[in-house]
PDB file of C-alpha atoms in Angstrom:
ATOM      1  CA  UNK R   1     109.296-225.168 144.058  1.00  0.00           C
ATOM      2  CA  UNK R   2     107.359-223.148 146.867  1.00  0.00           C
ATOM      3  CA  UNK R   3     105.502-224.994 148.695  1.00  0.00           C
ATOM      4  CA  UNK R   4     102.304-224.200 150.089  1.00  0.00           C
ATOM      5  CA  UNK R   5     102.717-224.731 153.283  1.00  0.00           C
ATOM      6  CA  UNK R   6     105.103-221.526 152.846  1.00  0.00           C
ATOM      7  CA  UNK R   7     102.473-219.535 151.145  1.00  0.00           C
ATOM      8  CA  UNK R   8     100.226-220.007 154.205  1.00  0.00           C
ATOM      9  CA  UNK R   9     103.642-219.157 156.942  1.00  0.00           C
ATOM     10  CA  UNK R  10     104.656-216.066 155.306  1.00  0.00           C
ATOM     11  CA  UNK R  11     101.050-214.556 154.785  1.00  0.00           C
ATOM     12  CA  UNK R  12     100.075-214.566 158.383  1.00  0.00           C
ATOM     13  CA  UNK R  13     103.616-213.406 159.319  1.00  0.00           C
ATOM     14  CA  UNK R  14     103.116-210.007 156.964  1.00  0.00           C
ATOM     15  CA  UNK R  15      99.222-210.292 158.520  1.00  0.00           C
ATOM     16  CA  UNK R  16     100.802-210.445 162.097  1.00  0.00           C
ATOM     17  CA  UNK R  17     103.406-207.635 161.361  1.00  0.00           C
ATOM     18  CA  UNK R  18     101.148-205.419 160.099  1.00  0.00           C
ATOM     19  CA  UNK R  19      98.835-205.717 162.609  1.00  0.00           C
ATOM     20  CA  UNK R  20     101.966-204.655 165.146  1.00  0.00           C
ATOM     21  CA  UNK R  21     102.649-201.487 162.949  1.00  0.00           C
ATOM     22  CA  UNK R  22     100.702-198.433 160.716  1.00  0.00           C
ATOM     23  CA  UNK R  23     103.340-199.416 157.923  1.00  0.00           C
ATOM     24  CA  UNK R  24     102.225-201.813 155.216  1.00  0.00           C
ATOM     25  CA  UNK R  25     104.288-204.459 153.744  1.00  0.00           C
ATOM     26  CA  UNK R  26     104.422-206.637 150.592  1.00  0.00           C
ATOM     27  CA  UNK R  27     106.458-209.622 149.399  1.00  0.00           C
ATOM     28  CA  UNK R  28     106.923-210.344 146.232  1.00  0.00           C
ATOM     29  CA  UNK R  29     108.869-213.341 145.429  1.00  0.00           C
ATOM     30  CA  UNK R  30     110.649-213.780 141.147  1.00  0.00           C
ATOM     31  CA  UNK R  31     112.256-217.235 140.346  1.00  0.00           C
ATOM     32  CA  UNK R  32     114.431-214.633 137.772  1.00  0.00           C
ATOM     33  CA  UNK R  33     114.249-210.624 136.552  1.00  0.00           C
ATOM     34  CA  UNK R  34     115.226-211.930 133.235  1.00  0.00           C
ATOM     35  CA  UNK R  35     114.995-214.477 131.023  1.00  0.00           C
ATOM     36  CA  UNK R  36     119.008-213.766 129.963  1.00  0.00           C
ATOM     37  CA  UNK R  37     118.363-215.679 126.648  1.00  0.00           C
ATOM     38  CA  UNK R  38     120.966-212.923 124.793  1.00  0.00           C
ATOM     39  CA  UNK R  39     123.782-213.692 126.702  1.00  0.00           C
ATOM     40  CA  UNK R  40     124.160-217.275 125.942  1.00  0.00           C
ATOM     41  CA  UNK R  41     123.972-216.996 122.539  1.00  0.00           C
ATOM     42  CA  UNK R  42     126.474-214.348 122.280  1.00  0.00           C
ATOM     43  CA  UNK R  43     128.785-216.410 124.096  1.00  0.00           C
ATOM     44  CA  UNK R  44     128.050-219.511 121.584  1.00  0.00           C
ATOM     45  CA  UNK R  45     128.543-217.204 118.926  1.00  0.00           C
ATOM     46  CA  UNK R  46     132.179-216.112 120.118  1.00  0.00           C
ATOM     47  CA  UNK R  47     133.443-219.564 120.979  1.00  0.00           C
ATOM     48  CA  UNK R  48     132.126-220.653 117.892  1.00  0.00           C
ATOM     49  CA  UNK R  49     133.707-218.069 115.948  1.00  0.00           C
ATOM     50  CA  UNK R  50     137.499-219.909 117.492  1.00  0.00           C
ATOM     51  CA  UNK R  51     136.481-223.122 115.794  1.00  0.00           C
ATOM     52  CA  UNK R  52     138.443-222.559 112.508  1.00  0.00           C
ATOM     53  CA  UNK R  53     141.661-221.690 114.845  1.00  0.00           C
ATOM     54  CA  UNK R  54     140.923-225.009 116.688  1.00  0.00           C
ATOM     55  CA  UNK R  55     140.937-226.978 113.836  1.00  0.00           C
ATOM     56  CA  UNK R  56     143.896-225.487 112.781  1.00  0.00           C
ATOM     57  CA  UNK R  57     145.171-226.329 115.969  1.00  0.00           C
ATOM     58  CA  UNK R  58     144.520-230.255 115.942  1.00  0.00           C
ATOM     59  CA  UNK R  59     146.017-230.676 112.487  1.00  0.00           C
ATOM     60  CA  UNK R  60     142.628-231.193 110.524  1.00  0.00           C
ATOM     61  CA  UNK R  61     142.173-230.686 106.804  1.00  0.00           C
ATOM     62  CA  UNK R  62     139.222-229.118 105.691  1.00  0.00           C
ATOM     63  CA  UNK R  63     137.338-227.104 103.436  1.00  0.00           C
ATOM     64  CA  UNK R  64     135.882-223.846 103.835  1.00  0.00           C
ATOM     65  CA  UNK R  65     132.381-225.228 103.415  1.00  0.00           C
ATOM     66  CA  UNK R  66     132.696-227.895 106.043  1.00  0.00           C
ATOM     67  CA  UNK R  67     134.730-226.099 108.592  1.00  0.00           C
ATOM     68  CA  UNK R  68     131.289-223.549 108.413  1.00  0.00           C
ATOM     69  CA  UNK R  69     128.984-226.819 108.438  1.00  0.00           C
ATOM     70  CA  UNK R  70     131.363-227.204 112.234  1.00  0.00           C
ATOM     71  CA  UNK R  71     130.987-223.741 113.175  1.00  0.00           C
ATOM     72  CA  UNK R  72     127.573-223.932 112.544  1.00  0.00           C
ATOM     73  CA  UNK R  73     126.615-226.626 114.771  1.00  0.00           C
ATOM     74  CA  UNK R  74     128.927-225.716 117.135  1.00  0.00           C
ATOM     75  CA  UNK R  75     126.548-222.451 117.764  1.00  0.00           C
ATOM     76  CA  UNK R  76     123.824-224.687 118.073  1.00  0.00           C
ATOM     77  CA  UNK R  77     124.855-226.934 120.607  1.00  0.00           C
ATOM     78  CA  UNK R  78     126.406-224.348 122.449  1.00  0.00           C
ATOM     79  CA  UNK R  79     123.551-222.104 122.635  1.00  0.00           C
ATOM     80  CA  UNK R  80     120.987-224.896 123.803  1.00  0.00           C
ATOM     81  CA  UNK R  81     123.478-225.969 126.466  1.00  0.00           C
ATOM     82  CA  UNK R  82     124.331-222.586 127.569  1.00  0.00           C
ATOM     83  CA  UNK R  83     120.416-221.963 127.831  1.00  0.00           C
ATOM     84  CA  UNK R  84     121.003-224.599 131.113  1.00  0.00           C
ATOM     85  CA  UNK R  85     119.811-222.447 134.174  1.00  0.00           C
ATOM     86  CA  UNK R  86     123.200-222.978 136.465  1.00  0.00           C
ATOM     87  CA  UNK R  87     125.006-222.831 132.792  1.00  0.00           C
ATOM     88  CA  UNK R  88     123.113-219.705 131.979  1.00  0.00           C
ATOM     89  CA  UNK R  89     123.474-218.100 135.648  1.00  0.00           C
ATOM     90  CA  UNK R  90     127.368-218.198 135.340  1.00  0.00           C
ATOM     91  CA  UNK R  91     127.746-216.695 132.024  1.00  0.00           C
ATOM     92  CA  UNK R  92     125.712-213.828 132.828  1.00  0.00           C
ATOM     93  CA  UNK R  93     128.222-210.877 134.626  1.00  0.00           C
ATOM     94  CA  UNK R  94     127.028-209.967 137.472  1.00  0.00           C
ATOM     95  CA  UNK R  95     126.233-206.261 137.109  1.00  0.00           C
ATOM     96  CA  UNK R  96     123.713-207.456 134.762  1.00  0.00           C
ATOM     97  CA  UNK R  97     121.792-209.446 137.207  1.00  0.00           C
ATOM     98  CA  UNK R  98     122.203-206.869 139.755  1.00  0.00           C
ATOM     99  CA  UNK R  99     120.764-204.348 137.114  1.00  0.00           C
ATOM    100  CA  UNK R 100     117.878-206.372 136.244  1.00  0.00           C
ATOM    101  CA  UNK R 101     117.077-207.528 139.363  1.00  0.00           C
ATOM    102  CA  UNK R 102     116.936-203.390 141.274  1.00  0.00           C
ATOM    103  CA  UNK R 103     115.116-202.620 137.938  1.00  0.00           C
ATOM    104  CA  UNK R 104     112.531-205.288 138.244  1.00  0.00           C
ATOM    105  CA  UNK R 105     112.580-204.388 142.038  1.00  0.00           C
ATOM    106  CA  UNK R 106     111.141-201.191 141.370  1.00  0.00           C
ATOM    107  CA  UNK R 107     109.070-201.793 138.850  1.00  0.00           C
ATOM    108  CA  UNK R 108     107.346-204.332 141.526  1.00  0.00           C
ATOM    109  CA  UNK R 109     107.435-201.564 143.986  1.00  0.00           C
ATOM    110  CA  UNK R 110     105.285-199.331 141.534  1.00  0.00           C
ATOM    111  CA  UNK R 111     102.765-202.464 140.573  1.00  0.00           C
ATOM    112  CA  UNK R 112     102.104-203.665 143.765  1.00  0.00           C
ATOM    113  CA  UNK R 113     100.911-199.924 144.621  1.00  0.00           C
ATOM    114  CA  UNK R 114     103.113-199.601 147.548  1.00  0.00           C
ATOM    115  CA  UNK R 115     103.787-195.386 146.700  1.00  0.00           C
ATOM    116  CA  UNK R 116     100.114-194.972 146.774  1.00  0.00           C
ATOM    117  CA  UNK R 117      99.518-195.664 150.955  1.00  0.00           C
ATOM    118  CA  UNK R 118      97.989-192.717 152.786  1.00  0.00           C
ATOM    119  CA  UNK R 119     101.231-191.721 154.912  1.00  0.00           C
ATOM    120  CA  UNK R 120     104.088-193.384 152.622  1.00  0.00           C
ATOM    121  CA  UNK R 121     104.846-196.447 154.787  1.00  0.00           C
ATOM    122  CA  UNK R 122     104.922-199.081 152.131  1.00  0.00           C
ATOM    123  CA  UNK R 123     107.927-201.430 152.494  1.00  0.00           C
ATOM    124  CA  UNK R 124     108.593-204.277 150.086  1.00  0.00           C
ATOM    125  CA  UNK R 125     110.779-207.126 150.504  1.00  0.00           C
ATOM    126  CA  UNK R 126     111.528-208.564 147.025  1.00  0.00           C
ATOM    127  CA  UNK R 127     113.678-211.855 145.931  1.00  0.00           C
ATOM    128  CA  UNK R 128     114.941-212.787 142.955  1.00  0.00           C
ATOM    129  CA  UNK R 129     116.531-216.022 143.528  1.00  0.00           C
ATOM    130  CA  UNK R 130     118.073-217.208 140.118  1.00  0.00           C
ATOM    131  CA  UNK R 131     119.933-213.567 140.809  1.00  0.00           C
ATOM    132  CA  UNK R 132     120.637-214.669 144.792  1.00  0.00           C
ATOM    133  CA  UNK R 133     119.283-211.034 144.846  1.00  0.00           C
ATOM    134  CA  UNK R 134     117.276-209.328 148.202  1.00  0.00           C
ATOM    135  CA  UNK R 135     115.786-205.995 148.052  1.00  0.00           C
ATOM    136  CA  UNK R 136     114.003-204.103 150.659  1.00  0.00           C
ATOM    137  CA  UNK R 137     112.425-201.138 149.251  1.00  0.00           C
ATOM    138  CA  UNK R 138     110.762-198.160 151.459  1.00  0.00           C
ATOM    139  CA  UNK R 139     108.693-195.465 151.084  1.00  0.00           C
ATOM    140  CA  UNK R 140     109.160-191.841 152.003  1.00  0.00           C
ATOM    141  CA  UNK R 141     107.286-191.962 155.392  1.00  0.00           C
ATOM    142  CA  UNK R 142     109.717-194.843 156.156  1.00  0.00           C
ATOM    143  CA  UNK R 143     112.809-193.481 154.637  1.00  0.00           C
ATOM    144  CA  UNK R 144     112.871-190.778 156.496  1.00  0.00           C
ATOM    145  CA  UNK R 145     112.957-192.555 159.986  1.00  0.00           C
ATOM    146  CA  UNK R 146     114.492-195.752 159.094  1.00  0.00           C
ATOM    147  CA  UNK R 147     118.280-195.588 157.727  1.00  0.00           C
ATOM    148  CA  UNK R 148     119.315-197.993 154.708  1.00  0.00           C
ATOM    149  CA  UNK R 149     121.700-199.627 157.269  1.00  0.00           C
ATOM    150  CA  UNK R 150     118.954-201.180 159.460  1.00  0.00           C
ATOM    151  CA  UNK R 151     117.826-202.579 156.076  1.00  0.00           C
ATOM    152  CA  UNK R 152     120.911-204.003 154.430  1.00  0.00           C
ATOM    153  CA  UNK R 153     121.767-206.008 157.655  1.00  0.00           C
ATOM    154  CA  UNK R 154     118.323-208.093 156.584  1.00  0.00           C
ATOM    155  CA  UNK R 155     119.382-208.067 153.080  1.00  0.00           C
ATOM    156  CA  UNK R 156     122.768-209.316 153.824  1.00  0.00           C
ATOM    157  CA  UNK R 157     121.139-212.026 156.209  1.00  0.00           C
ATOM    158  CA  UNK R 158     118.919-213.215 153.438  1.00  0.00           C
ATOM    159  CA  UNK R 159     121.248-213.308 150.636  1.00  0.00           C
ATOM    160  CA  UNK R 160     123.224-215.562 152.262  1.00  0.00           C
ATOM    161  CA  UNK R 161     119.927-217.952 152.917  1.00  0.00           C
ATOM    162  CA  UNK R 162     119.139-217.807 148.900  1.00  0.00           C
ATOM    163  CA  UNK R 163     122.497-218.931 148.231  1.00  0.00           C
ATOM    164  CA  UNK R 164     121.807-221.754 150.159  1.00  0.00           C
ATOM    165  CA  UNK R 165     118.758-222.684 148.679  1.00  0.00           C
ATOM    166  CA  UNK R 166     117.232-221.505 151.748  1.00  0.00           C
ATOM    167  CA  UNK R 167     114.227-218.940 150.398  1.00  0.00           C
ATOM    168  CA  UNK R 168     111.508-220.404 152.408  1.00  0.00           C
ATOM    169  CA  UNK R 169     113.331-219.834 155.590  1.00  0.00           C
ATOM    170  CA  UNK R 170     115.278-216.491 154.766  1.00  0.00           C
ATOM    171  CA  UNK R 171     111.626-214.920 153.868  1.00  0.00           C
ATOM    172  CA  UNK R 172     109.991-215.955 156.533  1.00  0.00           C
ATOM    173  CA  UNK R 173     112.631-214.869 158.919  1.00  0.00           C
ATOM    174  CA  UNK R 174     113.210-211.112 157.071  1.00  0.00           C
ATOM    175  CA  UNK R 175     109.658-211.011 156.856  1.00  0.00           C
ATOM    176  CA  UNK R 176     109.324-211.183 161.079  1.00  0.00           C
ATOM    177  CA  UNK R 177     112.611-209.090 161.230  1.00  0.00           C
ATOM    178  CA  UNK R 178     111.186-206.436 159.351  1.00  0.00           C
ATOM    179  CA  UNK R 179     107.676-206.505 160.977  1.00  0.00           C
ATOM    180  CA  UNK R 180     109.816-206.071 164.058  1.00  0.00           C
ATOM    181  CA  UNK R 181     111.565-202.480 163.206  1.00  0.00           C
ATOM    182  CA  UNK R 182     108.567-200.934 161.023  1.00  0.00           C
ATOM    183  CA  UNK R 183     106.391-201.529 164.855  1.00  0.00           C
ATOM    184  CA  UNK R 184     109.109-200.206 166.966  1.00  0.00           C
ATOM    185  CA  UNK R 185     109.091-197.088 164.412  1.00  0.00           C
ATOM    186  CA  UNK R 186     105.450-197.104 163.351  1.00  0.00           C
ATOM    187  CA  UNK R 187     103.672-198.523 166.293  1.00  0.00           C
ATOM    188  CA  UNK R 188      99.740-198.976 165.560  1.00  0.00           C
ATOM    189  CA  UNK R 189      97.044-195.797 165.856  1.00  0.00           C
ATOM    190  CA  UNK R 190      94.208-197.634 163.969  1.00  0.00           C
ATOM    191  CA  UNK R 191      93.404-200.347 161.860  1.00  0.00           C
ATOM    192  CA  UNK R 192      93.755-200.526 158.502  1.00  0.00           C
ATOM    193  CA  UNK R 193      94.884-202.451 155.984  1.00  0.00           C
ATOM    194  CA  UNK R 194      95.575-200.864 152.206  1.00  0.00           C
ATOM    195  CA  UNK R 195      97.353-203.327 150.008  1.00  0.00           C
ATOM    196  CA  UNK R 196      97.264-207.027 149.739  1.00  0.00           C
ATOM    197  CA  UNK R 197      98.798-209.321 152.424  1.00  0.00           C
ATOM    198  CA  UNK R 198      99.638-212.505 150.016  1.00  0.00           C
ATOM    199  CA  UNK R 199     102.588-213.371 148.521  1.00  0.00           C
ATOM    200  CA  UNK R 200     103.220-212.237 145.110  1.00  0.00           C
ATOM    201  CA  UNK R 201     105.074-215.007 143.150  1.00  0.00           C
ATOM    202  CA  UNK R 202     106.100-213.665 139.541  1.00  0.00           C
ATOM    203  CA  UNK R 203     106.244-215.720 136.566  1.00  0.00           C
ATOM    204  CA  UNK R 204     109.305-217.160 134.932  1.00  0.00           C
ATOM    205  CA  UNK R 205     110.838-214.947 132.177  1.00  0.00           C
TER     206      UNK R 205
END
C-alpha cells in the first residue's frame, strides 16, 4: 500500500529535479505488468494430469469415472491456490516477467507522452514491483549524452530496495539520483515544464 505521505515526497522531488535541469521526468509506479492468470492454470492442469500415476502409486482402487471426479478437483484447487500472489510470482519464469514488465515499460513511456518533449529529454523511471522490476527509460536528446551504464547503476540500486519491500525509499532515492545526472548534463536555460510531475500509479491487472 503507498502511502500518501509518499505521493507528496516523490512529487516535489521530480518538481525539485526538474527545476535543476531542461530534462523532464516521469514516474510511473505498476503493483504488476500482468495479471499472469495463464500460467497457474497451466501448471494445475499438468500436475493434475499426474494424479492417475499417483494413485497408482499409493495402491488405490478406482474407477475411471472417479479417478476423473479427483483429477478434476485437483485442477480446481490447484488453480485457485496457485492464483496466490507469492504462489503465482514463483511459478511464473522469469523471462516472462522480464518481458512483460520492458513491454509495459514502454508502452508507459509512449502514454505518458515522454517522446513528444520539444528537445527529447524525457526520462522515465518505471517499477513494477510484483516483477522486482526497475526501468529507466530515455529519450534521444538524453541517450545521446548519457550512457546506459550511468543508468543501470540506479536500476541495480533500486532493484535491490523492491526486493526488500523497500519501494517507497528506492523511488525516492533514484528519483533524487537521477535528478542529479540529467542537471549535471542538462543544466537549466529556461523554465518550463511539459508533462505532468505526479506519480502515476497503474492499476492492478
Amino acid at each position: 500500500m503507498i502511502s500518501k505521505q509518499f505521493f507528496h515526497t516523490l512529487n516535489t522531488r521530480v518538481r525539485k529535479a526538474e527545476q535543476a535541469t531542461d530534462a523532464e521526468l516521469v514516474t510511473v509506479l505498476a503493483p504488476a505488468s500482468d495479471g499472469y492468470r495463464f500460467i497457474p492454470t497451466l501448471w494445475a492442469a499438468l500436475l493434475a494430469m499426474l494424479t492417475p500415476l499417483l494413485v497408482h502409486e499409493l495402491g488405490f482402487w478406482m474407477a475411471w469415472h472417479e479417478i476423473l471426479m479427483v483429477q478434476w478437483a485437483v485442477w480446481l484447487l490447484l488453480t485457485l491456490l496457485f492464483q496466490w500472489t507469492p504462489i503465482k510470482m514463483r511459478l511464473v519464469p522469469a523471462s516472462v516477467k522480464r518481458h512483460r514488465a520492458s513491454l509495459m515499460a514502454r508502452l508507459q513511456f509512449i502514454e505518458q507522452g515522454l517522446h513528444r518533449t520539444r528537445d527529447r529529454l524525457g526520462v522515465l523511471i518505471f517499477v513494477s514491483v510484483a516483477e522486482h522490476y526497475v526501468e529507466i527509460l530515455a529519450d534521444d536528446g538524453v541517450a545521446q549524452h548519457i550512457e546506459d551504464h550511468v543508468w543501470q547503476e540506479l536500476i541495480d540500486d533500486f532493484v535491490e530496495q523492491v526486493r526488500r519491500g523497500k519501494v517507497e525509499e528506492g523511488f525516492v532515492e533514484c528519483v533524487q539520483r537521477t535528478g542529479e545526472i540529467l542537471a549535471d548534463v542538462f543544466p537549466p536555460t529556461h523554465e518550463r515544464n511539459e508533462l505532468s510531475d505526479d506519480l502515476v500509479v497503474l492499476d492492478q491487472p
